[in-house]
Amino acid sequence: MGIKDWPEGEGPRDKLLQKGAGQLSDAELLAVLLRNGVAGLNAVDLARSLIGEFGGLRNLLCASRNQVCRLPGVGPVKYAQLQAAAELARRVAQENLQRGQILTNPDLTRDYLMRQLADRPYEVFAVLLLDSQHRVIQFVELFRGTIDSASVYPREVVSLVLEKKAAAVIVCHNHPSGIAEPSQADRRITERLKNALATIDVSLLDHMVVGDQEIVSFAERGWIN
């Protein structure tokens, strides 16, 4: 039975309008985004099928286009709808760390970086640029891919810092494996960055490695002096 044939008020959109989004299940929320189902499945059934196929909303939203579109009846339009929802969530998080905000709360930085990087299926290396009062200037994604061969990173980071007139930086990257433990390559890159930034009198405050449910801080481990 299609959702349009359900009793009035039981469809996910009606339920959201009457009771609020917080009262909907994951499948019902996803069904509102998808808007309609496919042959043999209404939108809620399709949503349940997708969540079950990928083992949860997070894995679904992190899945590649090929992974999602290989499923019967799920094409690029529905993939685009899912990606739009994921990007909106990231942008809402970004607004929580606005330009000019002073970084006095480490938990705010952790939450922001977790939202920005934890769900990426590929490795991202980014820089959080700060002024002399540790107010946010900008968050910039510099590189995608592995960071094992990092000879270009110090030059690129220094160039960005000079362009934005930053006085301090926090660098960060994610581990798509979900394990936040830094590698020896991560430690070598951090040392090169610290030395490169010191030549222009800019402080490297921290290097944070983002995993699935955890962030490892180099500063907290005493690896940045």
Short mmCIF file of N, CA, C and O in Angstrom, two decimals, residues 2 15 99 133 148 153 160 186 192-193 197 204 212 223:
data_model
loop_
_atom_site.label_atom_id
_atom_site.label_comp_id
_atom_site.label_asym_id
_atom_site.label_seq_id
_atom_site.Cartn_x
_atom_site.Cartn_y
_atom_site.Cartn_z
N GLY A 2 0.58 2.17 -0.92
CA GLY A 2 1.32 3.42 -0.95
C GLY A 2 0.97 4.29 0.24
O GLY A 2 -0.12 4.18 0.83
N LYS A 15 2.86 13.11 10.13
CA LYS A 15 3.30 12.87 11.51
C LYS A 15 4.32 13.93 11.93
O LYS A 15 4.28 14.43 13.06
N ARG A 99 33.12 32.57 12.11
CA ARG A 99 34.24 33.50 12.05
C ARG A 99 34.15 34.49 13.21
O ARG A 99 33.09 35.04 13.50
N GLN A 133 44.16 36.20 18.92
CA GLN A 133 43.31 35.99 20.10
C GLN A 133 42.61 34.63 20.05
O GLN A 133 41.70 34.37 20.83
N ASP A 148 50.49 10.03 3.66
CA ASP A 148 51.78 9.39 3.91
C ASP A 148 52.93 10.14 3.23
O ASP A 148 54.02 10.25 3.76
N TYR A 153 52.84 19.40 2.01
CA TYR A 153 51.92 19.99 2.96
C TYR A 153 52.45 21.21 3.68
O TYR A 153 51.76 22.21 3.78
N LEU A 160 48.85 29.21 2.84
CA LEU A 160 47.49 29.53 3.26
C LEU A 160 47.49 30.44 4.48
O LEU A 160 46.73 31.42 4.56
N ASP A 186 51.77 10.44 10.63
CA ASP A 186 51.07 11.59 11.20
C ASP A 186 52.01 12.40 12.08
O ASP A 186 52.02 13.64 12.05
N ARG A 192 57.08 18.40 10.87
CA ARG A 192 57.46 19.25 9.73
C ARG A 192 56.60 20.51 9.69
O ARG A 192 57.10 21.61 9.40
N LEU A 193 55.31 20.36 9.97
CA LEU A 193 54.43 21.53 9.98
C LEU A 193 54.81 22.51 11.08
O LEU A 193 54.84 23.72 10.87
N LEU A 197 55.95 26.32 10.26
CA LEU A 197 55.18 27.45 10.77
C LEU A 197 56.01 28.32 11.71
O LEU A 197 55.80 29.54 11.78
N LEU A 204 51.59 26.26 15.96
CA LEU A 204 50.76 25.08 15.70
C LEU A 204 50.22 24.63 17.05
O LEU A 204 50.95 24.09 17.88
N ASP A 212 36.17 7.22 14.30
CA ASP A 212 34.74 6.97 14.23
C ASP A 212 34.00 7.62 15.39
O ASP A 212 33.04 8.35 15.21
N TRP A 223 52.71 15.88 22.52
CA TRP A 223 53.51 15.71 21.30
C TRP A 223 53.78 17.03 20.59
O TRP A 223 54.52 17.05 19.60
#
